[in-house]
GROMACS .gro file of C-alpha atoms in nm:
model
  445
    1MET     CA    1   0.000   0.000   0.000
    2ARG     CA    2   0.131   0.346  -0.095
    3ILE     CA    3   0.075   0.629   0.154
    4GLY     CA    4   0.183   0.985   0.084
    5TYR     CA    5   0.309   1.214   0.358
    6ILE     CA    6   0.458   1.562   0.376
    7GLY     CA    7   0.834   1.559   0.432
    8GLY     CA    8   1.006   1.777   0.691
    9HIS     CA    9   1.002   1.795   1.069
   10SER     CA   10   0.800   1.978   1.332
   11PRO     CA   11   0.991   2.265   1.500
   12LYS     CA   12   0.866   2.138   1.839
   13VAL     CA   13   1.089   1.873   1.994
   14ASN     CA   14   0.807   1.666   2.151
   15GLU     CA   15   0.597   1.661   1.832
   16ARG     CA   16   0.901   1.586   1.617
   17ALA     CA   17   1.006   1.293   1.833
   18ILE     CA   18   0.663   1.128   1.819
   19ASP     CA   19   0.588   1.197   1.453
   20ASP     CA   20   0.930   1.089   1.324
   21GLN     CA   21   0.905   0.760   1.512
   22TRP     CA   22   0.545   0.702   1.401
   23THR     CA   23   0.629   0.766   1.037
   24ARG     CA   24   0.925   0.529   1.057
   25TYR     CA   25   0.705   0.254   1.204
   26LEU     CA   26   0.440   0.311   0.937
   27GLY     CA   27   0.708   0.281   0.670
   28GLU     CA   28   0.778  -0.078   0.773
   29TYR     CA   29   0.423  -0.186   0.683
   30ALA     CA   30   0.336   0.043   0.393
   31GLU     CA   31   0.521   0.207   0.107
   32LEU     CA   32   0.566   0.566   0.224
   33VAL     CA   33   0.592   0.831  -0.044
   34ARG     CA   34   0.762   1.151   0.070
   35ILE     CA   35   0.608   1.464  -0.078
   36PRO     CA   36   0.848   1.761  -0.062
   37PRO     CA   37   0.700   2.046   0.146
   38LEU     CA   38   0.755   2.293  -0.137
   39SER     CA   39   0.561   2.073  -0.381
   40PHE     CA   40   0.277   2.050  -0.131
   41MET     CA   41   0.269   2.423  -0.058
   42LYS     CA   42   0.257   2.503  -0.429
   43MET     CA   43  -0.107   2.391  -0.416
   44PHE     CA   44  -0.171   2.692  -0.193
   45GLY     CA   45   0.024   2.928  -0.416
   46GLY     CA   46   0.313   2.910  -0.170
   47SER     CA   47   0.128   3.065   0.125
   48ILE     CA   48  -0.171   2.955   0.332
   49ASP     CA   49  -0.250   3.316   0.423
   50SER     CA   50  -0.262   3.435   0.063
   51TRP     CA   51  -0.473   3.130  -0.030
   52LYS     CA   52  -0.720   3.209   0.250
   53ARG     CA   53  -0.768   3.562   0.119
   54ARG     CA   54  -0.908   3.420  -0.204
   55PHE     CA   55  -1.142   3.168  -0.040
   56PRO     CA   56  -1.388   3.032  -0.155
   57ASP     CA   57  -1.310   3.105  -0.519
   58ASN     CA   58  -0.998   2.889  -0.509
   59VAL     CA   59  -1.138   2.572  -0.350
   60MET     CA   60  -1.163   2.390  -0.682
   61GLU     CA   61  -0.819   2.521  -0.775
   62LEU     CA   62  -0.678   2.360  -0.461
   63GLY     CA   63  -0.867   2.043  -0.545
   64GLU     CA   64  -0.709   2.036  -0.890
   65GLY     CA   65  -0.366   2.080  -0.736
   66LEU     CA   66  -0.436   1.799  -0.489
   67GLN     CA   67  -0.551   1.569  -0.766
   68SER     CA   68  -0.238   1.644  -0.970
   69LEU     CA   69  -0.022   1.572  -0.664
   70CYS     CA   70  -0.195   1.236  -0.612
   71LEU     CA   71  -0.143   1.142  -0.978
   72LYS     CA   72   0.220   1.254  -0.975
   73TYR     CA   73   0.307   1.049  -0.665
   74ASP     CA   74   0.057   0.770  -0.735
   75ILE     CA   75  -0.115   0.780  -0.394
   76GLN     CA   76  -0.472   0.707  -0.285
   77THR     CA   77  -0.406   0.757   0.087
   78PHE     CA   78  -0.255   1.071   0.237
   79TYR     CA   79  -0.111   1.079   0.591
   80LEU     CA   80  -0.171   1.442   0.683
   81ASN     CA   81   0.110   1.517   0.928
   82LEU     CA   82   0.076   1.896   0.890
   83PRO     CA   83  -0.228   1.963   1.111
   84PHE     CA   84  -0.303   2.325   1.019
   85VAL     CA   85  -0.373   2.235   0.653
   86ILE     CA   86  -0.607   1.940   0.716
   87PRO     CA   87  -0.940   2.130   0.700
   88TYR     CA   88  -0.848   2.308   0.375
   89VAL     CA   89  -0.724   1.989   0.208
   90MET     CA   90  -1.040   1.800   0.308
   91MET     CA   91  -1.264   2.079   0.178
   92ALA     CA   92  -1.078   2.069  -0.154
   93ARG     CA   93  -1.084   1.686  -0.168
   94ASN     CA   94  -1.461   1.685  -0.114
   95ALA     CA   95  -1.523   1.970  -0.358
   96ARG     CA   96  -1.330   1.797  -0.633
   97GLY     CA   97  -1.461   1.452  -0.545
   98ILE     CA   98  -1.111   1.301  -0.540
   99ASP     CA   99  -1.086   0.930  -0.463
  100LEU     CA  100  -0.843   0.994  -0.179
  101SER     CA  101  -0.840   0.871   0.182
  102MET     CA  102  -0.702   1.091   0.458
  103LEU     CA  103  -0.514   0.948   0.756
  104PHE     CA  104  -0.445   1.162   1.062
  105ILE     CA  105  -0.410   1.138   1.439
  106ALA     CA  106  -0.605   1.316   1.713
  107HIS     CA  107  -0.294   1.426   1.900
  108SER     CA  108  -0.510   1.672   2.092
  109VAL     CA  109  -0.874   1.778   2.116
  110ALA     CA  110  -0.928   2.063   2.356
  111THR     CA  111  -0.651   2.318   2.308
  112PRO     CA  112  -0.771   2.630   2.123
  113PHE     CA  113  -0.583   2.532   1.807
  114TRP     CA  114  -0.705   2.175   1.794
  115LEU     CA  115  -1.065   2.247   1.893
  116LYS     CA  116  -1.093   2.487   1.600
  117GLN     CA  117  -0.949   2.217   1.375
  118TRP     CA  118  -1.213   1.964   1.481
  119LEU     CA  119  -1.493   2.218   1.437
  120ALA     CA  120  -1.370   2.291   1.085
  121LEU     CA  121  -1.324   1.922   1.000
  122ALA     CA  122  -1.653   1.783   1.127
  123PRO     CA  123  -1.865   1.846   0.814
  124PHE     CA  124  -1.606   1.700   0.578
  125VAL     CA  125  -1.502   1.371   0.742
  126THR     CA  126  -1.610   1.065   0.543
  127GLU     CA  127  -1.587   0.688   0.567
  128LYS     CA  128  -1.284   0.712   0.338
  129ASP     CA  129  -1.091   0.879   0.619
  130VAL     CA  130  -0.899   0.722   0.907
  131VAL     CA  131  -0.914   0.948   1.212
  132LEU     CA  132  -0.714   0.781   1.489
  133HIS     CA  133  -0.777   0.842   1.859
  134SER     CA  134  -0.535   0.697   2.113
  135THR     CA  135  -0.776   0.662   2.409
  136ALA     CA  136  -1.149   0.629   2.472
  137SER     CA  137  -1.129   0.954   2.670
  138CYS     CA  138  -1.007   1.130   2.357
  139LYS     CA  139  -1.297   0.995   2.151
  140GLU     CA  140  -1.546   1.099   2.418
  141ALA     CA  141  -1.419   1.456   2.381
  142LEU     CA  142  -1.449   1.437   2.001
  143LEU     CA  143  -1.805   1.308   2.029
  144ARG     CA  144  -1.896   1.600   2.253
  145ILE     CA  145  -1.804   1.824   1.961
  146SER     CA  146  -1.978   1.635   1.682
  147PRO     CA  147  -2.142   1.294   1.628
  148ARG     CA  148  -1.953   1.281   1.299
  149PHE     CA  149  -1.647   1.170   1.495
  150GLU     CA  150  -1.810   0.836   1.559
  151LEU     CA  151  -1.603   0.750   1.252
  152SER     CA  152  -1.286   0.788   1.461
  153VAL     CA  153  -1.111   0.460   1.538
  154HIS     CA  154  -0.892   0.356   1.830
  155ALA     CA  155  -0.520   0.299   1.784
  156PRO     CA  156  -0.280   0.385   2.067
  157LEU     CA  157   0.049   0.557   2.007
  158CYS     CA  158   0.318   0.291   1.994
  159ILE     CA  159   0.686   0.240   2.064
  160ASP     CA  160   0.988   0.034   1.959
  161LEU     CA  161   1.068  -0.176   2.263
  162ARG     CA  162   1.412  -0.267   2.127
  163ASN     CA  163   1.542   0.086   2.196
  164ALA     CA  164   1.462   0.095   2.568
  165ILE     CA  165   1.735   0.071   2.832
  166PRO     CA  166   1.611  -0.127   3.138
  167ASN     CA  167   1.562   0.073   3.456
  168THR     CA  168   1.830   0.013   3.717
  169GLY     CA  169   1.612   0.079   4.021
  170GLY     CA  170   1.704   0.444   4.068
  171LYS     CA  171   1.916   0.411   4.382
  172ASP     CA  172   1.990   0.785   4.367
  173ARG     CA  173   1.618   0.856   4.420
  174VAL     CA  174   1.582   1.076   4.113
  175MET     CA  175   1.233   1.193   4.024
  176LEU     CA  176   1.210   1.262   3.651
  177ALA     CA  177   0.965   1.503   3.488
  178ILE     CA  178   0.990   1.520   3.111
  179GLY     CA  179   0.794   1.726   2.860
  180ARG     CA  180   0.695   2.083   2.785
  181ILE     CA  181   0.749   2.338   3.061
  182GLU     CA  182   0.423   2.531   3.064
  183ASP     CA  183   0.152   2.626   3.313
  184VAL     CA  184  -0.080   2.342   3.203
  185LYS     CA  185   0.193   2.092   3.296
  186ASN     CA  186   0.194   2.221   3.657
  187VAL     CA  187   0.572   2.228   3.695
  188ASP     CA  188   0.534   2.499   3.961
  189PHE     CA  189   0.298   2.272   4.156
  190LEU     CA  190   0.551   1.989   4.123
  191LEU     CA  191   0.826   2.209   4.269
  192ASN     CA  192   0.610   2.286   4.572
  193CYS     CA  193   0.540   1.914   4.620
  194PHE     CA  194   0.907   1.828   4.580
  195ALA     CA  195   1.009   2.077   4.850
  196LYS     CA  196   0.784   1.886   5.092
  197ILE     CA  197   0.894   1.545   4.961
  198ARG     CA  198   1.252   1.635   5.054
  199GLY     CA  199   1.136   1.676   5.412
  200GLN     CA  200   1.064   1.302   5.411
  201VAL     CA  201   1.329   1.190   5.160
  202PRO     CA  202   1.622   1.432   5.207
  203ASP     CA  203   1.839   1.275   4.936
  204ALA     CA  204   1.567   1.295   4.668
  205ARG     CA  205   1.651   1.485   4.350
  206LEU     CA  206   1.431   1.618   4.072
  207VAL     CA  207   1.534   1.632   3.706
  208ILE     CA  208   1.311   1.840   3.479
  209ALA     CA  209   1.377   1.767   3.111
  210GLY     CA  210   1.204   1.980   2.851
  211GLU     CA  211   1.182   2.322   2.696
  212TYR     CA  212   0.964   2.620   2.779
  213THR     CA  213   0.676   2.653   2.532
  214GLY     CA  214   0.417   2.915   2.445
  215THR     CA  215   0.446   3.274   2.329
  216LYS     CA  216   0.752   3.476   2.426
  217GLN     CA  217   0.544   3.659   2.688
  218GLN     CA  218   0.404   3.333   2.830
  219ILE     CA  219   0.752   3.179   2.850
  220GLU     CA  220   0.899   3.481   3.029
  221LYS     CA  221   0.611   3.491   3.276
  222TYR     CA  222   0.626   3.120   3.356
  223ARG     CA  223   1.005   3.113   3.374
  224GLY     CA  224   0.981   3.391   3.632
  225ARG     CA  225   0.727   3.193   3.834
  226ILE     CA  226   0.948   2.882   3.827
  227GLU     CA  227   1.250   3.082   3.944
  228GLU     CA  228   1.041   3.229   4.224
  229TYR     CA  229   0.941   2.879   4.343
  230MET     CA  230   1.301   2.759   4.320
  231ASN     CA  231   1.426   3.048   4.532
  232ARG     CA  232   1.143   3.036   4.784
  233ASN     CA  233   1.195   2.665   4.852
  234GLY     CA  234   1.577   2.664   4.825
  235LEU     CA  235   1.576   2.399   4.551
  236HIS     CA  236   1.873   2.496   4.334
  237ASP     CA  237   2.095   2.223   4.480
  238ALA     CA  238   1.833   1.948   4.429
  239VAL     CA  239   1.660   2.036   4.100
  240GLU     CA  240   1.822   2.016   3.757
  241PHE     CA  241   1.676   2.162   3.437
  242THR     CA  242   1.835   1.978   3.144
  243GLY     CA  243   1.651   2.140   2.853
  244ALA     CA  244   1.508   1.921   2.579
  245VAL     CA  245   1.653   1.568   2.560
  246LEU     CA  246   1.646   1.317   2.278
  247GLY     CA  247   1.774   0.972   2.188
  248GLU     CA  248   2.027   0.806   2.415
  249GLN     CA  249   2.030   1.096   2.661
  250LYS     CA  250   1.656   1.055   2.715
  251GLN     CA  251   1.682   0.675   2.742
  252LYS     CA  252   1.954   0.714   3.005
  253LEU     CA  253   1.726   0.934   3.216
  254PHE     CA  254   1.448   0.673   3.205
  255ALA     CA  255   1.698   0.400   3.296
  256GLU     CA  256   1.859   0.578   3.593
  257SER     CA  257   1.561   0.754   3.755
  258ARG     CA  258   1.356   0.616   4.043
  259LEU     CA  259   1.018   0.731   3.907
  260LEU     CA  260   0.858   0.946   3.640
  261VAL     CA  261   0.621   1.209   3.772
  262ASN     CA  262   0.364   1.378   3.549
  263LEU     CA  263   0.113   1.609   3.718
  264SER     CA  264  -0.033   1.754   3.400
  265THR     CA  265  -0.389   1.886   3.372
  266ASP     CA  266  -0.334   1.997   3.015
  267PRO     CA  267  -0.663   2.027   2.818
  268GLY     CA  268  -0.468   1.903   2.516
  269GLU     CA  269  -0.341   1.589   2.689
  270THR     CA  270  -0.481   1.281   2.515
  271PHE     CA  271  -0.229   1.005   2.581
  272GLY     CA  272   0.090   1.092   2.767
  273PHE     CA  273   0.369   0.957   2.548
  274ASN     CA  274   0.635   1.001   2.817
  275LEU     CA  275   0.438   0.759   3.035
  276LEU     CA  276   0.470   0.502   2.757
  277GLU     CA  277   0.844   0.569   2.723
  278ALA     CA  278   0.883   0.518   3.099
  279LYS     CA  279   0.684   0.196   3.081
  280ALA     CA  280   0.918   0.066   2.809
  281SER     CA  281   1.213   0.104   3.047
  282GLY     CA  282   1.029  -0.040   3.345
  283LEU     CA  283   1.025   0.299   3.519
  284PRO     CA  284   0.728   0.337   3.759
  285VAL     CA  285   0.514   0.650   3.720
  286VAL     CA  286   0.319   0.876   3.949
  287CYS     CA  287   0.069   1.081   3.750
  288THR     CA  288  -0.255   1.270   3.779
  289ARG     CA  289  -0.574   1.075   3.725
  290TRP     CA  290  -0.626   1.278   3.409
  291ASN     CA  291  -0.761   1.197   3.064
  292GLY     CA  292  -0.562   0.932   2.870
  293PHE     CA  293  -0.332   0.870   3.167
  294GLN     CA  294  -0.617   0.669   3.319
  295GLU     CA  295  -0.606   0.419   3.031
  296LEU     CA  296  -0.231   0.407   2.988
  297VAL     CA  297  -0.149   0.343   3.356
  298ALA     CA  298  -0.293   0.062   3.569
  299GLU     CA  299  -0.318   0.167   3.933
  300GLY     CA  300  -0.087  -0.041   4.148
  301GLU     CA  301   0.041  -0.244   3.851
  302ASP     CA  302   0.280  -0.007   3.675
  303GLY     CA  303   0.216   0.326   3.846
  304LEU     CA  304   0.020   0.525   4.102
  305PHE     CA  305  -0.242   0.793   4.045
  306VAL     CA  306  -0.280   1.131   4.213
  307ASP     CA  307  -0.639   1.242   4.259
  308CYS     CA  308  -0.765   1.563   4.104
  309SER     CA  309  -1.104   1.731   4.088
  310TRP     CA  310  -1.270   1.997   3.874
  311ALA     CA  311  -1.547   2.160   4.074
  312SER     CA  312  -1.472   2.518   3.967
  313HIS     CA  313  -1.298   2.687   3.672
  314MET     CA  314  -0.965   2.502   3.703
  315PRO     CA  315  -0.874   2.141   3.786
  316VAL     CA  316  -0.728   2.100   4.136
  317ILE     CA  317  -0.464   1.839   4.221
  318ASP     CA  318  -0.458   1.681   4.567
  319GLU     CA  319  -0.116   1.799   4.689
  320GLU     CA  320  -0.105   1.576   4.995
  321HIS     CA  321  -0.187   1.272   4.780
  322ALA     CA  322   0.081   1.366   4.525
  323ILE     CA  323   0.345   1.387   4.797
  324GLU     CA  324   0.234   1.060   4.954
  325GLN     CA  325   0.242   0.868   4.625
  326CYS     CA  326   0.586   0.996   4.527
  327VAL     CA  327   0.730   0.916   4.870
  328ARG     CA  328   0.590   0.562   4.849
  329VAL     CA  329   0.771   0.488   4.522
  330LEU     CA  330   1.089   0.663   4.639
  331THR     CA  331   1.116   0.464   4.962
  332ASP     CA  332   0.941   0.128   4.914
  333ASN     CA  333   1.172  -0.107   4.724
  334ASP     CA  334   0.916  -0.387   4.699
  335LEU     CA  335   0.657  -0.150   4.554
  336HIS     CA  336   0.911  -0.010   4.308
  337ARG     CA  337   1.009  -0.360   4.194
  338ARG     CA  338   0.645  -0.464   4.149
  339LEU     CA  339   0.555  -0.152   3.950
  340SER     CA  340   0.865  -0.188   3.734
  341GLN     CA  341   0.784  -0.549   3.646
  342GLY     CA  342   0.424  -0.452   3.574
  343ALA     CA  343   0.537  -0.176   3.340
  344LEU     CA  344   0.757  -0.412   3.138
  345SER     CA  345   0.470  -0.658   3.109
  346ARG     CA  346   0.196  -0.410   3.013
  347VAL     CA  347   0.404  -0.215   2.760
  348LYS     CA  348   0.395  -0.510   2.521
  349ALA     CA  349   0.046  -0.403   2.414
  350TYR     CA  350   0.200  -0.083   2.272
  351ASN     CA  351   0.469  -0.247   2.061
  352TYR     CA  352   0.459  -0.083   1.718
  353GLN     CA  353   0.491  -0.426   1.558
  354SER     CA  354   0.145  -0.505   1.694
  355VAL     CA  355  -0.020  -0.164   1.654
  356MET     CA  356   0.100  -0.052   1.311
  357PRO     CA  357  -0.027  -0.344   1.099
  358ARG     CA  358  -0.380  -0.272   1.226
  359ILE     CA  359  -0.349   0.093   1.124
  360VAL     CA  360  -0.244  -0.009   0.774
  361GLU     CA  361  -0.541  -0.247   0.759
  362LEU     CA  362  -0.773   0.036   0.861
  363ALA     CA  363  -0.628   0.248   0.581
  364ILE     CA  364  -0.684  -0.033   0.329
  365GLN     CA  365  -1.045  -0.067   0.444
  366ALA     CA  366  -1.104   0.309   0.422
  367LYS     CA  367  -0.964   0.320   0.069
  368SER     CA  368  -1.221   0.063  -0.041
  369HIS     CA  369  -1.516   0.290   0.048
  370SER     CA  370  -1.676   0.464  -0.246
  371PHE     CA  371  -1.657   0.841  -0.273
  372SER     CA  372  -1.926   0.988  -0.495
  373GLY     CA  373  -1.793   1.342  -0.479
  374ILE     CA  374  -1.967   1.659  -0.367
  375GLU     CA  375  -2.031   1.959  -0.588
  376GLN     CA  376  -1.818   2.262  -0.515
  377LYS     CA  377  -2.115   2.482  -0.432
  378HIS     CA  378  -2.222   2.231  -0.163
  379VAL     CA  379  -1.881   2.231   0.005
  380VAL     CA  380  -1.859   2.609  -0.013
  381ARG     CA  381  -2.212   2.643   0.124
  382ILE     CA  382  -2.126   2.425   0.424
  383ALA     CA  383  -1.793   2.603   0.481
  384ASN     CA  384  -1.978   2.936   0.487
  385THR     CA  385  -2.274   2.830   0.701
  386ALA     CA  386  -2.282   2.936   1.066
  387MET     CA  387  -2.233   2.642   1.302
  388GLU     CA  388  -2.549   2.736   1.491
  389GLU     CA  389  -2.743   2.644   1.177
  390MET     CA  390  -2.594   2.293   1.161
  391GLN     CA  391  -2.745   2.113   1.457
  392GLU     CA  392  -2.708   1.782   1.275
  393ILE     CA  393  -2.330   1.835   1.266
  394TYR     CA  394  -2.250   2.001   1.601
  395LEU     CA  395  -2.352   1.947   1.963
  396LEU     CA  396  -2.430   2.313   2.016
  397GLU     CA  397  -2.493   2.285   2.391
  398HIS     CA  398  -2.124   2.200   2.442
  399LEU     CA  399  -2.003   2.492   2.229
  400GLN     CA  400  -2.209   2.780   2.365
  401ARG     CA  401  -1.945   2.913   2.606
  402PHE     CA  402  -1.698   2.989   2.327
  403GLY     CA  403  -1.912   3.249   2.151
  404TRP     CA  404  -1.824   3.086   1.820
  405LEU     CA  405  -2.162   2.958   1.706
  406ASN     CA  406  -2.196   3.245   1.459
  407GLN     CA  407  -1.867   3.137   1.303
  408THR     CA  408  -1.849   2.899   1.008
  409PRO     CA  409  -1.630   2.588   0.969
  410TYR     CA  410  -1.400   2.812   0.766
  411THR     CA  411  -1.395   3.137   0.969
  412VAL     CA  412  -1.357   2.959   1.305
  413LEU     CA  413  -1.002   2.868   1.204
  414SER     CA  414  -0.903   3.235   1.225
  415VAL     CA  415  -1.055   3.311   1.567
  416SER     CA  416  -0.799   3.450   1.814
  417GLU     CA  417  -0.652   3.203   2.064
  418ASP     CA  418  -0.512   3.458   2.310
  419GLU     CA  419  -0.690   3.424   2.644
  420PRO     CA  420  -0.594   3.325   3.000
  421LEU     CA  421  -0.583   2.953   3.076
  422SER     CA  422  -0.850   2.978   3.348
  423GLU     CA  423  -1.096   3.135   3.104
  424TRP     CA  424  -1.024   2.872   2.841
  425MET     CA  425  -1.062   2.582   3.086
  426ASN     CA  426  -1.402   2.715   3.192
  427LYS     CA  427  -1.514   2.734   2.829
  428VAL     CA  428  -1.391   2.390   2.730
  429LYS     CA  429  -1.517   2.212   3.042
  430PRO     CA  430  -1.839   2.075   2.882
  431ILE     CA  431  -1.622   1.893   2.629
  432ILE     CA  432  -1.357   1.753   2.866
  433ASP     CA  433  -1.497   1.746   3.220
  434HIS     CA  434  -1.456   1.367   3.208
  435PHE     CA  435  -1.076   1.413   3.199
  436THR     CA  436  -1.057   1.405   3.582
  437GLY     CA  437  -1.208   1.059   3.597
  438GLU     CA  438  -1.507   1.191   3.787
  439ALA     CA  439  -1.744   1.153   3.489
  440PRO     CA  440  -1.804   0.825   3.302
  441ILE     CA  441  -1.643   0.763   2.963
  442HIS     CA  442  -1.892   0.627   2.713
  443ALA     CA  443  -1.683   0.613   2.397
  444GLN     CA  444  -1.596   0.272   2.264
  445HIS     CA  445  -1.251   0.164   2.149
   0.00000   0.00000   0.00000
């Protein structure tokens, strides 16, 4: 099977690491056809912004370019690994009636960027498309946006188990936190917990691996808050910030640490890939009972959960419980050994050699569905219809707080994303209030 994808790499370290691995795994089970980014962008006249200024007159033009690209590279399935173009490409595919399946991953649902993507995509998803969700919690969020995402299918992110370095037991009592350094990841909360953990485990150390993310203003503000917490708690001799880590350096951290701690309440969290990487090394985890974490980690088997609740605008983590759970793994050798063995056993379900063949089979099945084509005027009409007028497409009761119902699937993509986290969390709560584990998850795998 031939699958086209856009060459190049994400500028973000965490996205690049996951996508590059995923593409490599896919390439073992399908013939991957690399489409040069410049060739792809030529369809948009070289610039998405200039293309958008001519919408909707150029939808068919984009469709013609897409069809030519498919003929040139002989592809009937397109892995869309450039998220911000997906809605436009699907509009053009539908308008032109191209016999082309789209394959893409729900890496996130409820960040401002991704929510707008799903709102724009909902009217144009067909049975020819493979939309992958990694957890049932993720699909539940998608279904709270639109029933059209019932078409989404479950396939967890996966990993090459041959690359993992076995955990040594972490005799130096190193707590590892790895990922983006941002307010939604609660690194400041972790520092407060760690200061109290040291009162019970004086030789404990904390390694924070990752890069600051967000706008320049957000990074400066959060960096200042982190420095304030470091100074207030006198943590400079016990906390190390390594910056972003990759490859062998990252594997070494998983091998030598005592536990991985992840106290994220990120609205965009769907899976928790660093939890999977830890599992591959046999490194126990302590994490919030949040979204996909609940499906990736088995309480008492390969990790421990920290309770959180969401009664008001923002999720609240139980600090006392977080401290208690970390101290247990740091000090109880029998517990650590049991969790480590459980991690090595349960990670086998995420081996790419088991997961990836199913994804290719899903793509083959999707390609077999007929695609009758939709007239351009129909696609344009939908793209320019206010969402509040499409009750058959959107669950409007979950979208009211955003003030976007007068937007269309096309104009919603340009709505500003700049607002405080607390305001955003309050707006998105109807879509993701099940992330705390306090509400039932109804979506099926």
